[in-house]
mmCIF file of N, CA and C and ligand atoms in Angstrom:
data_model
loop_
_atom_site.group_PDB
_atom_site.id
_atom_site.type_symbol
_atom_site.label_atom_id
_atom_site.label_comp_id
_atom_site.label_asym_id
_atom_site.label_seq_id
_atom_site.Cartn_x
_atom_site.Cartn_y
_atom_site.Cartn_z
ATOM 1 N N UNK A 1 43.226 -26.376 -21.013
ATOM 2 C CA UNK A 1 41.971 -27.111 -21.218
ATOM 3 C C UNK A 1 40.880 -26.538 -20.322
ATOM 4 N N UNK A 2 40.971 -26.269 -19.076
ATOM 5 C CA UNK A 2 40.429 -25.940 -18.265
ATOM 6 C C UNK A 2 39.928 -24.178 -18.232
ATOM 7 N N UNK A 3 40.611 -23.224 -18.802
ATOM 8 C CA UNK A 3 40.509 -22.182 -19.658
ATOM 9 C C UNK A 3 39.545 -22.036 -20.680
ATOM 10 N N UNK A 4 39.357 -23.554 -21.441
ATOM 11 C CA UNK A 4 38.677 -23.453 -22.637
ATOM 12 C C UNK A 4 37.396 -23.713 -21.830
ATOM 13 N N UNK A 5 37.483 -24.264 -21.134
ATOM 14 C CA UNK A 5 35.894 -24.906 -20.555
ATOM 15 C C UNK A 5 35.116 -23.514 -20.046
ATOM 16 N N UNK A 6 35.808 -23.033 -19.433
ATOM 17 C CA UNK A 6 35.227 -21.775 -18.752
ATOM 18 C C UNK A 6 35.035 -20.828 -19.447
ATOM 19 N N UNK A 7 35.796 -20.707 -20.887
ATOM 20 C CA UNK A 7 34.983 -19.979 -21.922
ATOM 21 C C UNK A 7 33.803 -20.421 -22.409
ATOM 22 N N UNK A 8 33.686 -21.618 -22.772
ATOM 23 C CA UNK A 8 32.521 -22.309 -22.884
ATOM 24 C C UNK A 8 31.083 -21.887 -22.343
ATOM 25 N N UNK A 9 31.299 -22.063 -20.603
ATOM 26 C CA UNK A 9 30.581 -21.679 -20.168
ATOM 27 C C UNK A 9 29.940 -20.354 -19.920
ATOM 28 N N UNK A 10 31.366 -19.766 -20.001
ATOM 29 C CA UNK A 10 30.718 -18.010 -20.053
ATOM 30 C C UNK A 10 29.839 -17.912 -21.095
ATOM 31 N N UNK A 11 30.414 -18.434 -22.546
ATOM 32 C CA UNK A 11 29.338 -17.922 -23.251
ATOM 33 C C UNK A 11 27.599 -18.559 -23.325
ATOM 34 N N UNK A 12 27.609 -19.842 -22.751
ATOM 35 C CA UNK A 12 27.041 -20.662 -22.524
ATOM 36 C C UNK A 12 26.014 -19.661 -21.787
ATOM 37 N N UNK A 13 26.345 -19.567 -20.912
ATOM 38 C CA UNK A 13 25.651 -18.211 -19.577
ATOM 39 C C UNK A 13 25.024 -16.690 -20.688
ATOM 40 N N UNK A 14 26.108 -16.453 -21.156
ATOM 41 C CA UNK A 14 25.932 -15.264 -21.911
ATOM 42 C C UNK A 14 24.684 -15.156 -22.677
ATOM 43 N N UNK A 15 24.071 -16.634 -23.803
ATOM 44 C CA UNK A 15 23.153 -16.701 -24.445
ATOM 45 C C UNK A 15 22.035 -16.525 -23.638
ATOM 46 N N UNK A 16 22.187 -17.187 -22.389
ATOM 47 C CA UNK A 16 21.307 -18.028 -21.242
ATOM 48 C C UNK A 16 20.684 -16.410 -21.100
ATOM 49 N N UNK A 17 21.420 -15.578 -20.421
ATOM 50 C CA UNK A 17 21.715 -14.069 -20.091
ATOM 51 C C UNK A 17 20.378 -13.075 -21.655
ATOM 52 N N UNK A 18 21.265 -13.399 -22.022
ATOM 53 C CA UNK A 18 20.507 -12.438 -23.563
ATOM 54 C C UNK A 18 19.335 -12.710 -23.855
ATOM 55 N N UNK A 19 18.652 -13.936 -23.708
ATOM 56 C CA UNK A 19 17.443 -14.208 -23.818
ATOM 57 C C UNK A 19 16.754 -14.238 -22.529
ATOM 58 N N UNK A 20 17.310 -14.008 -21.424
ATOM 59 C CA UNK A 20 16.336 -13.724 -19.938
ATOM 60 C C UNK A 20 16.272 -12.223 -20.190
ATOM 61 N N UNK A 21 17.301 -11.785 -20.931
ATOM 62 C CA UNK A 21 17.114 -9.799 -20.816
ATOM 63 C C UNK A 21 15.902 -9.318 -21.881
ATOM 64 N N UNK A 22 15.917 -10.573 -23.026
ATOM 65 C CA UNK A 22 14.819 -10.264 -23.625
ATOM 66 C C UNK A 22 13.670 -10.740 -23.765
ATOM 67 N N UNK A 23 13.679 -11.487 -22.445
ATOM 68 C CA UNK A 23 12.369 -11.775 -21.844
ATOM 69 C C UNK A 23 11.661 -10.798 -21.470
ATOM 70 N N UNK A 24 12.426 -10.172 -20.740
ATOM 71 C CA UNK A 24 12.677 -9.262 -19.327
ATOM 72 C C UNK A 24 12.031 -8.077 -20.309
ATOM 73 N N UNK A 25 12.528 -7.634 -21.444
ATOM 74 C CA UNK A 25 12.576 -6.315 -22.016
ATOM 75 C C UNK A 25 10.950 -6.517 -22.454
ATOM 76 N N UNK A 26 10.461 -7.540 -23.328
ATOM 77 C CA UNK A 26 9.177 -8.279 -23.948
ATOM 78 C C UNK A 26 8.065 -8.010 -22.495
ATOM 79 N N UNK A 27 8.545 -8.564 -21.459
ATOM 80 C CA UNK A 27 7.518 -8.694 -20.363
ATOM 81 C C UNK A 27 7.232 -7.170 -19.765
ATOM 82 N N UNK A 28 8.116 -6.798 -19.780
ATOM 83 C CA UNK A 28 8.110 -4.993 -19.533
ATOM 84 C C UNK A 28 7.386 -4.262 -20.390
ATOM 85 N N UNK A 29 7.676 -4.471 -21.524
ATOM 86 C CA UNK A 29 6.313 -3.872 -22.679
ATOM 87 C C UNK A 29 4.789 -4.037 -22.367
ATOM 88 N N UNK A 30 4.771 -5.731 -22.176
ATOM 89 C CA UNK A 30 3.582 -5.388 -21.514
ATOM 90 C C UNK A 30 2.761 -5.212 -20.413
ATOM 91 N N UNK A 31 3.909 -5.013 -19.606
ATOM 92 C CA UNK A 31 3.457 -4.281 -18.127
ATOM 93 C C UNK A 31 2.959 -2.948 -18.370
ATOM 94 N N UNK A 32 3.764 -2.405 -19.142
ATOM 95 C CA UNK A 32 3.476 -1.012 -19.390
ATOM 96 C C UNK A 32 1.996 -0.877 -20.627
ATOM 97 N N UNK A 33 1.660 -1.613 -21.225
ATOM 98 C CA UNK A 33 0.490 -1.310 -21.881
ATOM 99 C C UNK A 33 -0.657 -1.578 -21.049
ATOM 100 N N UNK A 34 -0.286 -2.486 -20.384
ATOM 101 C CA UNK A 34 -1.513 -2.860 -19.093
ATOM 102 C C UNK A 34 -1.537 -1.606 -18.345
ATOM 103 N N UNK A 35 -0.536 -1.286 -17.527
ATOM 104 C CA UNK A 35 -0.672 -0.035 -17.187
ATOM 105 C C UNK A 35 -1.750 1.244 -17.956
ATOM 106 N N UNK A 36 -0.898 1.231 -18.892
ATOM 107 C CA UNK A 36 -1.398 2.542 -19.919
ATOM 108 C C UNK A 36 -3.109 2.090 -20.034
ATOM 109 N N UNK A 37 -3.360 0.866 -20.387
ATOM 110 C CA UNK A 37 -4.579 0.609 -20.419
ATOM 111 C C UNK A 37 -5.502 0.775 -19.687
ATOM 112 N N UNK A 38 -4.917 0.653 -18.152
ATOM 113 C CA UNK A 38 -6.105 0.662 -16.856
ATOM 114 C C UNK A 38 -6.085 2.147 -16.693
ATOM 115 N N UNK A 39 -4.799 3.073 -16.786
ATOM 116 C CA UNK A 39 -4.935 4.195 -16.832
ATOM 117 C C UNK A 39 -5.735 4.851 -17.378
ATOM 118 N N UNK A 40 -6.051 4.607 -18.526
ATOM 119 C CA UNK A 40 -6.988 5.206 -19.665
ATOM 120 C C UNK A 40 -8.235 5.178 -19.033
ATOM 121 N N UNK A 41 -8.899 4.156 -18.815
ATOM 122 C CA UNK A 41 -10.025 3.655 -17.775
ATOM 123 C C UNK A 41 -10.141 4.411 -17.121
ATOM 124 N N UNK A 42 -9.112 4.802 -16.191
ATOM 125 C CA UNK A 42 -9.688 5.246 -14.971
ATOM 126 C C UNK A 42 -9.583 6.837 -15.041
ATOM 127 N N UNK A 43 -9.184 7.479 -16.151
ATOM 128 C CA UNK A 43 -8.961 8.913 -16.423
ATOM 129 C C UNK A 43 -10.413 8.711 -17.091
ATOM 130 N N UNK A 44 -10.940 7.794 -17.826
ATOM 131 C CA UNK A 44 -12.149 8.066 -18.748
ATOM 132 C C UNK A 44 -13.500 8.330 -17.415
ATOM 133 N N UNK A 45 -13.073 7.444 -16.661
ATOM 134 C CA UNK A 45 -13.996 7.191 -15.132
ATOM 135 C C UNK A 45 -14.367 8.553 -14.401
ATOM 136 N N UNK A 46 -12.892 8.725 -14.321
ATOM 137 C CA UNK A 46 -13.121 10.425 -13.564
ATOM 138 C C UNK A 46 -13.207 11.422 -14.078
ATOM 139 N N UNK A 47 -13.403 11.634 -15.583
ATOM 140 C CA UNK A 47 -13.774 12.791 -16.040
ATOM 141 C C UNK A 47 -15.396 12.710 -16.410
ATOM 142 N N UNK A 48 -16.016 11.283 -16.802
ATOM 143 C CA UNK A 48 -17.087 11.151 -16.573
ATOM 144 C C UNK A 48 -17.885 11.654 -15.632
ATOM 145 N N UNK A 49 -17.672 11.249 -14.231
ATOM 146 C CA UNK A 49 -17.713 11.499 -13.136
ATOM 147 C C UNK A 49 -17.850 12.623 -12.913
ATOM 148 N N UNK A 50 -16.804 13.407 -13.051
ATOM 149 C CA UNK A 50 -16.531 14.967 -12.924
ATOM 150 C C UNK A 50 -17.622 15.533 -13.803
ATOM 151 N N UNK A 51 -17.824 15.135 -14.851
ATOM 152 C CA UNK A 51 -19.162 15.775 -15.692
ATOM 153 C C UNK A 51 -20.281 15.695 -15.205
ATOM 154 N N UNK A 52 -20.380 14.366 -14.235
ATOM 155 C CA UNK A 52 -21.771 14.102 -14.010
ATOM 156 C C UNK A 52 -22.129 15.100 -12.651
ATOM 157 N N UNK A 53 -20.816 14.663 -11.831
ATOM 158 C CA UNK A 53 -21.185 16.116 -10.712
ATOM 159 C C UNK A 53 -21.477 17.304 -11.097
ATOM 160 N N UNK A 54 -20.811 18.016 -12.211
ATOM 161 C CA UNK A 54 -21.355 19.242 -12.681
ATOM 162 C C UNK A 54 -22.642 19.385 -12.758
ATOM 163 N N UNK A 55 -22.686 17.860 -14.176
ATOM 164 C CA UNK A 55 -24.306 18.315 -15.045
ATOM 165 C C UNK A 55 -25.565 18.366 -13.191
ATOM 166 N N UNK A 56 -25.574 17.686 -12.272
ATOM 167 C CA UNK A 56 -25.836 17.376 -11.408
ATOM 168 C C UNK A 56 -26.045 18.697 -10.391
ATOM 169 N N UNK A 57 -24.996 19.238 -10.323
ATOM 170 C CA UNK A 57 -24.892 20.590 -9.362
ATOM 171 C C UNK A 57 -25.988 21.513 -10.339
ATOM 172 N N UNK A 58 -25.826 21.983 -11.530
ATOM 173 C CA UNK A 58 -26.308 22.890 -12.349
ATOM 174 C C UNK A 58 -27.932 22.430 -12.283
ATOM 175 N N UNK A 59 -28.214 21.282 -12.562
ATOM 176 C CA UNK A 59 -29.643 21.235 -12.628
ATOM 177 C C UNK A 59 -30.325 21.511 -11.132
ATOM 178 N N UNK A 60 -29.399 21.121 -9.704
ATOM 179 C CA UNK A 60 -29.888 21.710 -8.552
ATOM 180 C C UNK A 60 -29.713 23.034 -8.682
ATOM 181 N N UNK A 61 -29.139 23.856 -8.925
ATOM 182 C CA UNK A 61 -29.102 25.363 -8.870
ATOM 183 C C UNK A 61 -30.312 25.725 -10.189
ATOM 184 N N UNK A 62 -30.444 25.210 -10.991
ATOM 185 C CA UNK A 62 -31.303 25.452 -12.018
ATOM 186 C C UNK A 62 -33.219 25.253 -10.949
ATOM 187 N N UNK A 63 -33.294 24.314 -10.528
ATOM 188 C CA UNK A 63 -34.037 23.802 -9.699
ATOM 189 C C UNK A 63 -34.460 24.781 -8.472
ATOM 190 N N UNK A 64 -33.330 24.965 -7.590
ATOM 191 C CA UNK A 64 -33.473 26.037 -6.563
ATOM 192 C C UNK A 64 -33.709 27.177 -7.019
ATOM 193 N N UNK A 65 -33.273 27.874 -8.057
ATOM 194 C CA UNK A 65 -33.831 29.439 -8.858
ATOM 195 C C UNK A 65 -35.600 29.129 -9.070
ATOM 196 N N UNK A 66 -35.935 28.050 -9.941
ATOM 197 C CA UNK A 66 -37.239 28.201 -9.907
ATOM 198 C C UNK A 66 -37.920 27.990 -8.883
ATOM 199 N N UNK A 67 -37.893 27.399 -7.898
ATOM 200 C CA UNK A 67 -38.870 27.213 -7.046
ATOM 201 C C UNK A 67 -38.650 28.574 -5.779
ATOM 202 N N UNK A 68 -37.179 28.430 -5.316
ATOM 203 C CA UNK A 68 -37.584 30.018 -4.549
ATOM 204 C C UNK A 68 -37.560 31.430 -5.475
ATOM 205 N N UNK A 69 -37.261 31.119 -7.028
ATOM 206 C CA UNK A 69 -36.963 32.391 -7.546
ATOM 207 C C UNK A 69 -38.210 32.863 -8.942
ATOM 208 N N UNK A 70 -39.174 31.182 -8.538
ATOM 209 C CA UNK A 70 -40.010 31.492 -9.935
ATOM 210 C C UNK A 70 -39.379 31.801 -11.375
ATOM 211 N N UNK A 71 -38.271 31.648 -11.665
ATOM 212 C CA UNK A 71 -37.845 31.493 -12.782
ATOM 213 C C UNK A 71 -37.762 30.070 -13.703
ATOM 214 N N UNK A 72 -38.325 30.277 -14.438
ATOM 215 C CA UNK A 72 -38.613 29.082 -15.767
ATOM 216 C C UNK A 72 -37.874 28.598 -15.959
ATOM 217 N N UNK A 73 -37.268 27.643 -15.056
ATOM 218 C CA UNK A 73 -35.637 26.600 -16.070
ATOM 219 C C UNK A 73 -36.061 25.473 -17.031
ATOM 220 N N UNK A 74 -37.212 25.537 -17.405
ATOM 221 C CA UNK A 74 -37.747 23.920 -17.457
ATOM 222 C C UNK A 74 -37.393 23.293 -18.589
ATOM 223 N N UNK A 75 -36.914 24.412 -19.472
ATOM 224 C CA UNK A 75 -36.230 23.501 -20.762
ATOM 225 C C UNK A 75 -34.947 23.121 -20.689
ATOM 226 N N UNK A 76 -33.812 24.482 -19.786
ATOM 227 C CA UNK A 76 -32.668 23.884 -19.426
ATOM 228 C C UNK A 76 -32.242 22.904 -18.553
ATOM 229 N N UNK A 77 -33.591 22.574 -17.773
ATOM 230 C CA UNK A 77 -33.237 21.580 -16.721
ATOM 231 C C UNK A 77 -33.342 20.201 -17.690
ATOM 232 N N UNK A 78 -34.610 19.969 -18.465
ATOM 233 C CA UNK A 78 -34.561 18.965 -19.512
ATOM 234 C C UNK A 78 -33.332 18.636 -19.900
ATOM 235 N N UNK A 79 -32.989 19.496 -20.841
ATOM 236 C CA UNK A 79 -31.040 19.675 -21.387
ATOM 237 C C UNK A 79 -30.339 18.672 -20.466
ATOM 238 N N UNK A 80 -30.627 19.660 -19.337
ATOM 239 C CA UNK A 80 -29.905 19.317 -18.533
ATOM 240 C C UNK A 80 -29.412 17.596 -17.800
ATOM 241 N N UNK A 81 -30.903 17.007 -17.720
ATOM 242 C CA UNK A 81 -31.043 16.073 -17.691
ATOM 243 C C UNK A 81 -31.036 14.659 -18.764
ATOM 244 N N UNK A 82 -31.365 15.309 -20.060
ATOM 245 C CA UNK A 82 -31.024 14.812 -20.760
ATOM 246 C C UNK A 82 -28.754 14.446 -20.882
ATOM 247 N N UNK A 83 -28.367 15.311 -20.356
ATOM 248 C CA UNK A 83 -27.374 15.507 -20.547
ATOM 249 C C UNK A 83 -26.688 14.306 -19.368
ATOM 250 N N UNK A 84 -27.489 14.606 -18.397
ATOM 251 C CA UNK A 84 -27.151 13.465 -17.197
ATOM 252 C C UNK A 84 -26.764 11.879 -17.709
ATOM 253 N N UNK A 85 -28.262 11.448 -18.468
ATOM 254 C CA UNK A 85 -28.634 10.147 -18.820
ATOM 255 C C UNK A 85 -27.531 9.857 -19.929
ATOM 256 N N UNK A 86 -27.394 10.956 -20.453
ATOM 257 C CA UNK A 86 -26.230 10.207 -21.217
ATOM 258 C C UNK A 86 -24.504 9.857 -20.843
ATOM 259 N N UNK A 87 -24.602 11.001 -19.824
ATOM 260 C CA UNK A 87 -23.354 10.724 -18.706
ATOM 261 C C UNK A 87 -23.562 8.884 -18.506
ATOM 262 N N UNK A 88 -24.659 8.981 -18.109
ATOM 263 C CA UNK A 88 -24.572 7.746 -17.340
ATOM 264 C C UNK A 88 -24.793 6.978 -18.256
ATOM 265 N N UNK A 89 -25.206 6.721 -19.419
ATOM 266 C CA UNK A 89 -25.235 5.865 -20.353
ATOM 267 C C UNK A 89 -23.760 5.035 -20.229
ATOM 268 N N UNK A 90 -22.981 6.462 -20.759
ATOM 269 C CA UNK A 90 -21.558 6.282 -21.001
ATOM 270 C C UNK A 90 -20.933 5.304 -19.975
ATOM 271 N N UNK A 91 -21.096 5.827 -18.752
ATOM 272 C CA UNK A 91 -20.360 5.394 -17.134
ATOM 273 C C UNK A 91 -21.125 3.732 -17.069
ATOM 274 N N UNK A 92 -21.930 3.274 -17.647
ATOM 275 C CA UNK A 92 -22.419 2.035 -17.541
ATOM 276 C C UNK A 92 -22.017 1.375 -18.527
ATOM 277 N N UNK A 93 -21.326 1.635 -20.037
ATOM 278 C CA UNK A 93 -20.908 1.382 -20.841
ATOM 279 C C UNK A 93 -19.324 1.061 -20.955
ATOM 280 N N UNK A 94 -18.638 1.518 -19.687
ATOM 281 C CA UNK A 94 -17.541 1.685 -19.340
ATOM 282 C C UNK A 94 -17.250 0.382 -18.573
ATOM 283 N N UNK A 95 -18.461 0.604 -17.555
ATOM 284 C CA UNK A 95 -18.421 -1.024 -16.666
ATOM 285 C C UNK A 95 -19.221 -1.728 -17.323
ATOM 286 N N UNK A 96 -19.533 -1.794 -18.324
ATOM 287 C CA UNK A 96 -19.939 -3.075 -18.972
ATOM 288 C C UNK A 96 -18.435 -3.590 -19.604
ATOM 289 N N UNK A 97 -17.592 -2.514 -20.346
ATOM 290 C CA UNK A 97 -16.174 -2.938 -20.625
ATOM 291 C C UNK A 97 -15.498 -3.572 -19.708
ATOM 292 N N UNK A 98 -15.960 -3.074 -18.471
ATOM 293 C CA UNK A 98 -14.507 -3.683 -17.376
ATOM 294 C C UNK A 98 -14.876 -4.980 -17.026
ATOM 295 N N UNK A 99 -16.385 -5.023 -17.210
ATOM 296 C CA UNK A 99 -17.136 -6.748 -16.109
ATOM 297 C C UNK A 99 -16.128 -8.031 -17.664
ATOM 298 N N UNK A 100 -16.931 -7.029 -18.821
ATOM 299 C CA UNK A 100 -16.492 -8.318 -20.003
ATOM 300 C C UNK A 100 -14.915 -8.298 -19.520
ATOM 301 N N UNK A 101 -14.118 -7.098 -19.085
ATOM 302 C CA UNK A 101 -12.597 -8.059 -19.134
ATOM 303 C C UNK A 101 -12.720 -8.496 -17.701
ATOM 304 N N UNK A 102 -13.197 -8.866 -16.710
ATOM 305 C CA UNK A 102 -13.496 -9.183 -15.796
ATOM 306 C C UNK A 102 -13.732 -10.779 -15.805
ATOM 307 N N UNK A 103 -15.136 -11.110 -16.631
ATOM 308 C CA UNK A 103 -15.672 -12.105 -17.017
ATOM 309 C C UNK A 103 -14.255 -13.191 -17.379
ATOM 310 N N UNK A 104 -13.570 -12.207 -18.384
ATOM 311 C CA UNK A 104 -12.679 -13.285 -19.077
ATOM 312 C C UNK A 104 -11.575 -13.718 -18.403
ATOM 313 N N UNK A 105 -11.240 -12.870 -17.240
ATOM 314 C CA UNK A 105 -10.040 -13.713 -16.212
ATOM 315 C C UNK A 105 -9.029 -12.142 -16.752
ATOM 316 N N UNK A 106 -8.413 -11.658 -15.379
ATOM 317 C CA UNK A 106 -7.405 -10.689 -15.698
ATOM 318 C C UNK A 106 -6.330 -11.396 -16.338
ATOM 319 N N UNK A 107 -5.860 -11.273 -17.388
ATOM 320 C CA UNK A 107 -4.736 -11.695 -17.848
ATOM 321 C C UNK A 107 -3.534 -11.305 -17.157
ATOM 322 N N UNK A 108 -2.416 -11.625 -16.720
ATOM 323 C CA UNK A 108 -1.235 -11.136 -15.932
ATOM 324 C C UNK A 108 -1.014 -10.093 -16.324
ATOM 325 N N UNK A 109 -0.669 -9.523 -15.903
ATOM 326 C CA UNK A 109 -0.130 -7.988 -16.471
ATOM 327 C C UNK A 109 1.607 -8.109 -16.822
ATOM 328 N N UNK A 110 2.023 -8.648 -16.901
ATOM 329 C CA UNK A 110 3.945 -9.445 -17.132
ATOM 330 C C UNK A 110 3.790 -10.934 -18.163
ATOM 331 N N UNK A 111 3.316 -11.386 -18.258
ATOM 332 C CA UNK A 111 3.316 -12.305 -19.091
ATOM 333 C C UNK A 111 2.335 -12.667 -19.773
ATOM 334 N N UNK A 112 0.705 -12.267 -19.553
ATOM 335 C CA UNK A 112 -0.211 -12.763 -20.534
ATOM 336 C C UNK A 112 -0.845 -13.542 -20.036
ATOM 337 N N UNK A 113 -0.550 -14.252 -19.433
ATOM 338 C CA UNK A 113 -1.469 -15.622 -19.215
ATOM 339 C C UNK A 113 -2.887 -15.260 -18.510
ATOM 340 N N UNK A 114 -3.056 -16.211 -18.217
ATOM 341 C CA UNK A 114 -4.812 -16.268 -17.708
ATOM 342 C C UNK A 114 -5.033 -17.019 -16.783
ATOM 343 N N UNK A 115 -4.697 -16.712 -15.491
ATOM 344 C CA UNK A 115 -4.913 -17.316 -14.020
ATOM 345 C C UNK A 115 -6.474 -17.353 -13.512
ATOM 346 N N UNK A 116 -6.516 -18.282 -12.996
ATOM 347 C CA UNK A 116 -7.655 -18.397 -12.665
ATOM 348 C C UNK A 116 -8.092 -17.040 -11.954
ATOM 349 N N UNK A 117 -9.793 -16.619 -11.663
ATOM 350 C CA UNK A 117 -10.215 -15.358 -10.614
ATOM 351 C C UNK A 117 -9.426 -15.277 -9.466
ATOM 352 N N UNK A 118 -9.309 -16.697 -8.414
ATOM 353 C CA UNK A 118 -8.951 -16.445 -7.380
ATOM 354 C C UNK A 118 -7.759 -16.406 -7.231
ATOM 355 N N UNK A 119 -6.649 -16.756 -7.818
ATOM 356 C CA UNK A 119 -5.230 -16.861 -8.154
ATOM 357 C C UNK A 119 -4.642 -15.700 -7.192
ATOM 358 N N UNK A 120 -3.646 -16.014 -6.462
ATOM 359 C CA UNK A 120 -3.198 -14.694 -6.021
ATOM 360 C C UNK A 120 -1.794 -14.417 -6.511
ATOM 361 N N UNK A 121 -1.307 -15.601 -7.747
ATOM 362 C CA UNK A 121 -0.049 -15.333 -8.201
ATOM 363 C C UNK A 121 -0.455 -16.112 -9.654
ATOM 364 N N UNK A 122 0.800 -15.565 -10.499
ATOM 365 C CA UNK A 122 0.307 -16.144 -12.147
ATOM 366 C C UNK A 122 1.214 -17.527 -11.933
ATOM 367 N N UNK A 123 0.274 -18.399 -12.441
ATOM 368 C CA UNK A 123 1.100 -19.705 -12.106
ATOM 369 C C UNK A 123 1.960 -19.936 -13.262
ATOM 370 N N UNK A 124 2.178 -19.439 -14.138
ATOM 371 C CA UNK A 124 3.208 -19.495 -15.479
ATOM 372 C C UNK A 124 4.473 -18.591 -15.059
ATOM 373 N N UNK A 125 4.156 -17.009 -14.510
ATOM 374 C CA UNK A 125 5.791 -16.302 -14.211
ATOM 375 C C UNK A 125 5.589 -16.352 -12.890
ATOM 376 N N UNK A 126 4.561 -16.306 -11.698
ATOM 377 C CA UNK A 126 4.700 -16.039 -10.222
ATOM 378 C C UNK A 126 4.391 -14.751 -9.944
ATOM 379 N N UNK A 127 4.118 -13.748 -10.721
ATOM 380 C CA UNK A 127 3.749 -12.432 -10.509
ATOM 381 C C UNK A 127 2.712 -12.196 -9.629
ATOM 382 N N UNK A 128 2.616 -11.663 -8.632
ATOM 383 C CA UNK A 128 1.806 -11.320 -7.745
ATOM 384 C C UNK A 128 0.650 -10.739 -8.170
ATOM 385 N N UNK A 129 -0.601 -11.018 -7.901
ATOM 386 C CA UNK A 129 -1.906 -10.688 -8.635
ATOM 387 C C UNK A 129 -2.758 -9.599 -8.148
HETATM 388 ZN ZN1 ZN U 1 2.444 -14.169 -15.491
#
């Protein structure tokens, strides 16, 4: 009798078990898209960036040729600048994306939910914020 009970319970545990693993497996998915997501961001950030230092360096060297070298940059510096503003168009368009997910409350990155701004843990799984 006492045999049977403890099968019982094993399997009892076992279900208990299978659905915490596929919690576990579900909540991991979207750790990892959060991930992948902020990643994306922040590769889009620094290549921006990286463009803008260029476009930036080139129009000073474009700049320094004409004035100690008297050479005419004045349409490539335009380009050039034109080329800036739209860098930065972009780079302000980027943090306008991040404030709106900002605005709306970071969602947990493990379970979804929506903790308050100041939260320093998700009050639905406990995940550290
Ligand atoms: Zn959570």
């Amino acid at each position: 009798m006492k045999t049977v009970e403890r099968v019982t319970d094993m399997e009892f545990d076992l279900s208990k078990l299978q659905e915490a693993a596929a919690d576990l497996a579900q909540k991991a998915v979207q750790g990892v898209n959060y991930v992948a997501q902020k990643g994306k961001e922040t590769y889009d950030r620094l290549s921006l960036e990286n463009e803008l230092n260029k476009a930036q360096r080139q129009l000073g060297s474009y700049y320094y040729n004409q004035v100690r070298m008297g050479a005419d940059h004045g349409s490539a510096m335009a380009e050039c600048i034109a080329n800036i503003d739209s860098i930065m168009d972009a780079l302000s368009e980027l943090d306008g994306a991040a404030a709106a997910v900002q605005e709306k409350g970071d969602a947990c990155p493990v379970c979804g939910a929506e903790p308050t701004p100041d939260a320093m843990f998700c009050p639905k799984c406990g995940t550290k914020l």
